[in-house]
Amino acid sequence: MNQDKLRLLFKLQEHPMAPAVQLAKEVQISPPTAKAWLDSLKKEQVYIGVQPNLRVRRLGLEIDDFLLEVDSYNALVKIEQFCEKHPYTLYRARVFGGSSQGIMVQFRQPDKARKHLEDALEILKERGYIKNIRELPTLNPVYGSTYTRPRLEAWDPKRMVWVFDWDEWWKKESTKSNRTIEEIEDAKGRIPLDKLDAKILEMITRDARQKNTEIIESIGLDKSQMGIQQDFSKRLKKLNEAVESYRVFINWNHFDVYNTPLIIANADKEITEQLIRKLQMGEFPFGSSIRQTKTGFVWSARMPSAHFSELISLVWKISIDYELLIIDYKNSQRYALWAETFDPEQNDWKADREFCLEKPLMSIDIL
């Protein structure tokens, strides 16, 4: 990849929703060249797309995370089938390490649907497909969690290495985090939605860089009909109130990033909060997410082999003890919000037992 293409990718990561004309100006190339390069980068899957980080509570949803341990490969496949059929699956990824193997799953669902999910997982456990169910804390910043975006400026394309001094980063004084903005946004209350809003949400959670006219056509509307584009713009503005930020999904194989550790650590509360503050400062160069637990933290990241050992050394130094698992990112899947989960008659998300438990389990021959 030439230097200008890399700079364009940098700018896209900084401004995921910026039009090609703006990105071209910042990189000092022509708009047609910028558009052609963006198209080729996506075609070559250097980047996969742009998705929103949603303030799900403003949409009337919650995020629930679980680590499911299994005894066999067949059991793992069965749980993946369940995730494919469950209407509210957000993410799944195989994990392995030590004596543990299984799958990490994430669901974006109405709170009333949680009981049905818990019951479904218990049924899978009773049938022998799940050995153990471990709930992970949510990634909501209000609960002391945070994530970091990869900093491509830390990548040295000449030497093909990531430049980062772990010791200096840990020694550097960190300021106390301020979650006021997220707390205020979370407290604003639910945004009123209808079925058309749900269809728009499905499209932008698939790829937010689509043109408005493309989304309009995808949801079955006529873009040439009078008032349609104006109504769409108003709806999109309303839905953007539930968007914290936009994120570019990059294929990190192109940047020597292969290791995806998941660390479950017991650590002092002060150490955990110090680690979270340092990650929130924005200097950590690798994509990661950290969740604070009652006894420590859960930290996952993507990084090259040269920095993997540095991460483990740091965790070993600051924690009481820890468990190391590896996320199999090649066998992971992220799901868009599904518009069919919205009930137009009730003007709310579906949360009945038949929809959330019986249909998914019956479709994989469990019930």
Coordinates of C-alpha atoms in Angstrom, one line a residue:
M1 CA 0.0 0.0 0.0
N2 CA 1.5 3.4 -1.0
Q3 CA 1.9 6.2 1.5
D4 CA -1.0 8.3 0.1
K5 CA -3.4 5.4 0.3
L6 CA -2.3 4.8 3.9
R7 CA -2.9 8.4 4.7
L8 CA -6.4 8.2 3.2
L9 CA -7.1 5.2 5.4
F10 CA -5.9 7.2 8.4
K11 CA -8.2 10.1 7.5
L12 CA -11.1 7.7 7.0
Q13 CA -10.5 6.3 10.5
E14 CA -10.5 9.8 11.9
H15 CA -13.6 10.9 10.0
P16 CA -15.5 7.7 9.2
M17 CA -18.5 9.5 7.7
A18 CA -16.7 12.2 5.8
P19 CA -17.4 12.3 2.1
A20 CA -14.6 11.5 -0.4
V21 CA -14.3 15.2 -1.3
Q22 CA -13.4 16.1 2.2
L23 CA -11.0 13.2 2.7
A24 CA -9.3 14.0 -0.7
K25 CA -8.8 17.6 0.4
E26 CA -7.1 16.6 3.7
V27 CA -4.8 14.0 2.0
Q28 CA -4.2 16.5 -1.0
I29 CA -5.4 14.2 -3.7
S30 CA -8.2 14.6 -6.3
P31 CA -11.8 13.6 -5.2
P32 CA -12.0 11.0 -8.1
T33 CA -8.7 9.4 -6.9
A34 CA -10.0 9.4 -3.3
K35 CA -13.2 7.7 -4.3
A36 CA -11.4 5.1 -6.5
W37 CA -8.9 4.3 -3.7
L38 CA -11.7 4.0 -1.1
D39 CA -13.5 1.6 -3.5
S40 CA -10.4 -0.4 -4.0
L41 CA -9.5 -0.6 -0.3
K42 CA -13.0 -1.9 0.4
K43 CA -12.9 -4.3 -2.6
E44 CA -9.6 -5.7 -1.3
Q45 CA -11.1 -5.8 2.2
V46 CA -8.4 -3.6 3.7
Y47 CA -11.4 -2.1 5.4
I48 CA -14.8 -3.8 5.6
G49 CA -17.1 -1.0 6.3
V50 CA -18.3 1.7 8.8
Q51 CA -20.7 0.9 11.6
P52 CA -22.2 3.1 14.4
N53 CA -21.4 2.6 18.1
L54 CA -25.0 2.9 19.3
R55 CA -26.3 4.3 22.6
V56 CA -28.6 1.4 22.7
R57 CA -30.6 2.5 25.8
R58 CA -31.8 5.5 23.8
L59 CA -33.3 2.9 21.4
G60 CA -34.9 0.9 24.2
L61 CA -32.3 -1.9 24.1
E62 CA -29.6 -3.4 26.3
I63 CA -26.4 -5.3 25.6
D64 CA -25.8 -8.6 27.3
D65 CA -22.5 -10.5 27.0
F66 CA -21.7 -14.2 27.8
L67 CA -18.8 -16.5 27.7
L68 CA -20.1 -20.0 27.0
E69 CA -17.8 -23.0 27.6
V70 CA -18.3 -26.2 25.6
D71 CA -17.0 -29.8 25.6
S72 CA -17.0 -30.5 21.9
Y73 CA -16.7 -29.0 18.4
N74 CA -20.3 -30.2 17.6
A75 CA -21.6 -28.3 20.6
L76 CA -19.8 -25.2 19.5
V77 CA -21.3 -25.4 16.0
K78 CA -24.8 -25.8 17.6
I79 CA -24.4 -22.7 19.6
E80 CA -23.2 -20.8 16.5
Q81 CA -26.4 -22.0 14.8
F82 CA -28.4 -20.6 17.7
C83 CA -26.7 -17.3 17.3
E84 CA -27.5 -17.2 13.6
K85 CA -31.2 -17.8 14.4
H86 CA -31.6 -15.6 17.5
P87 CA -33.2 -12.3 16.4
Y88 CA -31.0 -10.1 18.7
T89 CA -27.5 -11.5 18.2
L90 CA -24.9 -8.7 17.9
Y91 CA -21.6 -10.6 17.9
R92 CA -20.1 -14.1 18.3
A93 CA -16.5 -15.3 18.3
R94 CA -14.9 -18.6 19.2
V95 CA -12.4 -18.5 22.1
F96 CA -9.9 -21.0 23.3
G97 CA -7.0 -21.3 25.8
G98 CA -5.8 -23.5 28.6
S99 CA -8.6 -25.9 29.6
S100 CA -11.3 -23.5 28.3
Q101 CA -12.9 -23.5 24.9
G102 CA -16.1 -22.1 23.7
I103 CA -17.7 -19.0 22.3
M104 CA -18.1 -15.3 23.4
V105 CA -21.6 -14.0 22.5
Q106 CA -23.2 -10.6 22.6
F107 CA -26.9 -9.8 22.3
R108 CA -28.5 -6.4 21.7
Q109 CA -32.1 -6.8 23.0
P110 CA -34.9 -5.3 24.9
D111 CA -34.7 -5.8 28.6
K112 CA -37.9 -7.9 28.6
A113 CA -36.2 -10.4 26.3
R114 CA -33.3 -11.1 28.6
K115 CA -35.2 -13.8 30.6
H116 CA -36.0 -15.7 27.4
L117 CA -32.3 -15.6 26.4
E118 CA -31.2 -16.9 29.9
D119 CA -33.8 -19.7 29.6
A120 CA -32.6 -20.6 26.1
L121 CA -29.0 -20.8 27.3
E122 CA -30.1 -23.0 30.3
I123 CA -31.9 -25.3 27.9
L124 CA -28.8 -25.6 25.8
K125 CA -26.9 -26.4 28.9
E126 CA -29.4 -29.1 30.0
R127 CA -29.1 -30.7 26.5
G128 CA -25.3 -30.9 27.0
Y129 CA -24.3 -28.2 24.5
I130 CA -23.0 -25.7 27.1
K131 CA -20.7 -26.7 29.9
N132 CA -20.7 -23.4 31.7
I133 CA -22.3 -20.0 31.4
R134 CA -20.2 -16.9 32.4
E135 CA -21.8 -13.5 32.1
L136 CA -19.4 -10.6 31.2
P137 CA -20.1 -7.0 32.2
T138 CA -21.5 -4.7 29.6
L139 CA -19.3 -2.4 27.6
N140 CA -21.5 0.6 28.5
P141 CA -19.1 3.4 29.6
V142 CA -21.5 4.3 32.5
Y143 CA -20.5 1.0 34.1
G144 CA -16.8 1.8 34.0
S145 CA -16.0 0.2 30.6
T146 CA -14.3 1.7 27.6
Y147 CA -12.8 0.8 24.2
T148 CA -9.9 2.0 22.2
R149 CA -9.6 2.5 18.5
P150 CA -6.4 1.5 16.6
R151 CA -4.1 4.4 16.0
L152 CA -2.7 3.9 12.5
E153 CA -0.2 6.7 13.0
A154 CA 1.7 4.2 15.3
W155 CA 2.2 2.0 12.3
D156 CA 5.6 2.5 10.6
P157 CA 5.1 1.4 6.9
K158 CA 8.8 1.5 6.1
R159 CA 9.8 -0.9 8.8
M160 CA 6.4 -2.7 8.8
V161 CA 6.2 -2.5 12.6
W162 CA 4.0 -0.8 15.3
V163 CA 5.9 1.7 17.4
F164 CA 4.7 1.8 21.1
D165 CA 6.6 2.0 24.4
W166 CA 4.7 0.0 27.0
D167 CA 6.8 1.1 29.9
E168 CA 6.6 4.8 29.1
W169 CA 2.8 4.5 28.6
W170 CA 2.3 2.8 32.0
K171 CA 4.6 5.2 33.8
K172 CA 2.9 8.3 32.4
E173 CA 0.5 10.0 34.7
S174 CA -3.2 9.5 33.8
T175 CA -6.0 11.9 34.4
K176 CA -9.3 10.9 36.0
S177 CA -11.8 10.0 33.4
N178 CA -15.0 12.0 32.8
R179 CA -18.0 10.0 31.9
T180 CA -20.4 12.9 32.3
I181 CA -21.2 13.1 28.6
E182 CA -22.2 9.5 28.4
E183 CA -24.2 9.6 31.6
I184 CA -26.1 12.7 30.3
E185 CA -26.7 11.0 26.9
D186 CA -27.9 7.8 28.6
A187 CA -30.3 9.7 30.8
K188 CA -32.0 11.6 28.0
G189 CA -34.5 8.9 27.6
R190 CA -35.8 6.7 24.7
I191 CA -36.1 8.0 21.2
P192 CA -39.5 7.3 19.7
L193 CA -39.3 4.8 16.9
D194 CA -41.5 3.2 14.2
K195 CA -41.0 0.4 11.8
L196 CA -39.4 2.7 9.1
D197 CA -36.9 3.9 11.7
A198 CA -36.0 0.2 12.5
K199 CA -35.4 -0.4 8.8
I200 CA -33.1 2.6 8.6
L201 CA -31.2 1.4 11.7
E202 CA -30.7 -2.0 10.0
M203 CA -29.2 -0.4 7.0
I204 CA -26.8 1.9 8.9
T205 CA -25.7 -0.9 11.2
R206 CA -24.8 -2.9 8.0
D207 CA -22.8 -0.1 6.5
A208 CA -23.2 3.6 7.6
R209 CA -21.3 5.0 4.6
Q210 CA -24.1 4.2 2.2
K211 CA -25.6 7.2 0.4
N212 CA -29.0 8.3 1.6
T213 CA -30.5 7.4 -1.7
E214 CA -29.1 3.9 -1.5
I215 CA -30.7 3.4 1.9
I216 CA -34.0 4.8 0.7
E217 CA -34.1 2.3 -2.1
S218 CA -33.0 -0.5 0.1
I219 CA -35.9 0.0 2.5
G220 CA -38.4 -0.1 -0.4
L221 CA -39.1 3.6 -0.9
D222 CA -39.1 5.7 -4.1
K223 CA -36.3 8.3 -3.8
S224 CA -38.0 10.4 -6.5
Q225 CA -41.3 10.7 -4.6
M226 CA -42.0 14.1 -3.3
G227 CA -41.0 14.6 0.3
I228 CA -39.3 11.2 0.7
Q229 CA -35.7 12.5 0.9
Q230 CA -36.7 15.3 3.3
D231 CA -38.5 12.8 5.6
F232 CA -35.5 10.5 5.5
S233 CA -33.1 13.2 6.5
K234 CA -35.3 14.1 9.5
R235 CA -35.4 10.5 10.6
L236 CA -31.7 10.1 10.2
K237 CA -31.0 13.2 12.3
K238 CA -33.3 11.8 15.0
L239 CA -31.5 8.4 14.9
N240 CA -28.1 10.0 15.1
E241 CA -29.0 11.1 18.6
A242 CA -28.5 7.4 19.5
V243 CA -25.1 7.2 17.8
E244 CA -22.1 7.8 20.1
S245 CA -19.6 7.6 17.2
Y246 CA -18.8 5.7 14.0
R247 CA -16.2 3.1 13.6
V248 CA -14.2 1.9 10.6
F249 CA -13.7 -1.9 10.6
I250 CA -10.3 -2.6 9.2
N251 CA -8.8 -6.0 8.2
W252 CA -5.8 -6.0 10.5
N253 CA -4.1 -8.8 8.7
H254 CA -2.8 -6.1 6.4
F255 CA -1.0 -4.5 9.4
D256 CA 0.6 -7.6 11.0
V257 CA -2.2 -7.8 13.6
Y258 CA -3.0 -11.4 14.3
N259 CA -3.2 -11.9 18.1
T260 CA -6.5 -11.3 19.8
P261 CA -6.1 -12.1 23.5
L262 CA -9.0 -12.0 26.0
I263 CA -7.8 -11.6 29.6
I264 CA -10.0 -12.1 32.6
A265 CA -8.0 -10.7 35.6
N266 CA -8.4 -10.3 39.3
A267 CA -6.9 -7.0 40.3
D268 CA -7.2 -4.3 42.9
K269 CA -9.9 -1.7 42.1
E270 CA -7.3 1.1 42.1
I271 CA -5.2 -0.7 39.5
T272 CA -8.2 -1.5 37.4
E273 CA -9.4 2.1 37.4
Q274 CA -5.8 3.3 36.6
L275 CA -5.7 1.0 33.6
I276 CA -9.1 2.2 32.3
R277 CA -8.0 5.8 32.7
K278 CA -4.8 5.2 30.7
L279 CA -6.8 3.5 27.9
Q280 CA -9.3 6.4 27.9
M281 CA -6.4 8.9 27.3
G282 CA -6.3 7.8 23.6
E283 CA -2.6 6.9 23.3
F284 CA -3.0 3.1 23.3
P285 CA -2.4 2.2 19.6
F286 CA -4.3 -1.1 19.4
G287 CA -8.0 -1.8 19.2
S288 CA -9.3 -3.0 22.5
S289 CA -12.2 -3.1 24.9
I290 CA -12.0 -3.3 28.7
R291 CA -14.8 -4.0 31.2
Q292 CA -14.5 -3.4 34.9
T293 CA -15.7 -6.3 37.1
K294 CA -16.2 -6.6 40.9
T295 CA -12.9 -8.4 41.2
G296 CA -10.8 -6.8 38.4
F297 CA -11.2 -6.5 34.6
V298 CA -11.9 -8.2 31.3
W299 CA -9.6 -6.9 28.6
S300 CA -9.6 -7.9 24.9
A301 CA -7.4 -6.5 22.2
R302 CA -6.0 -7.0 18.7
M303 CA -2.2 -6.7 18.3
P304 CA 0.9 -8.0 16.6
S305 CA 3.0 -10.8 18.0
A306 CA 5.8 -8.4 19.0
H307 CA 3.4 -6.6 21.4
F308 CA 1.4 -9.6 22.6
S309 CA 4.1 -10.6 25.1
E310 CA 4.3 -7.0 26.3
L311 CA 0.6 -7.0 27.1
I312 CA 0.9 -10.3 29.0
S313 CA 3.9 -9.0 31.0
L314 CA 2.0 -5.9 32.0
V315 CA -1.1 -7.8 33.1
W316 CA 1.1 -10.3 35.0
K317 CA 2.7 -7.3 36.8
I318 CA -0.5 -5.4 37.8
S319 CA -2.9 -8.2 38.5
I320 CA -3.4 -10.7 41.3
D321 CA -4.0 -13.5 38.8
Y322 CA -5.4 -13.8 35.3
E323 CA -6.9 -16.2 32.8
L324 CA -5.7 -15.9 29.2
L325 CA -8.0 -16.9 26.3
I326 CA -7.6 -16.3 22.5
I327 CA -10.4 -14.9 20.4
D328 CA -10.6 -16.7 17.0
Y329 CA -11.3 -13.6 14.9
K330 CA -11.4 -15.6 11.7
N331 CA -14.4 -17.5 13.2
S332 CA -16.2 -14.4 14.4
Q333 CA -19.3 -12.6 13.1
R334 CA -20.9 -9.2 13.7
Y335 CA -24.6 -8.8 13.1
A336 CA -26.6 -5.7 12.1
L337 CA -29.8 -4.8 13.9
W338 CA -32.7 -6.7 12.3
A339 CA -35.7 -4.6 11.4
E340 CA -38.1 -7.6 11.8
T341 CA -37.5 -7.4 15.6
F342 CA -39.6 -4.3 15.7
D343 CA -43.4 -4.8 16.1
P344 CA -45.3 -2.0 14.2
E345 CA -48.5 -2.8 16.0
Q346 CA -47.0 -2.4 19.5
N347 CA -44.5 0.2 18.2
D348 CA -41.9 -1.6 20.2
W349 CA -39.2 -4.3 20.0
K350 CA -40.6 -7.9 20.1
A351 CA -39.9 -9.6 23.4
D352 CA -42.3 -12.5 23.6
R353 CA -41.1 -16.0 24.5
E354 CA -42.1 -17.5 21.1
F355 CA -40.1 -15.0 19.1
C356 CA -37.0 -14.9 21.4
L357 CA -36.8 -18.5 22.6
E358 CA -39.1 -21.0 20.9
K359 CA -38.5 -20.1 17.3
P360 CA -34.6 -19.9 17.5
L361 CA -34.4 -23.2 19.4
M362 CA -36.9 -25.0 17.2
S363 CA -35.0 -23.9 14.1
I364 CA -31.9 -25.8 15.3
D365 CA -34.0 -28.8 16.4
I366 CA -33.7 -28.3 20.1
L367 CA -37.4 -27.9 20.9

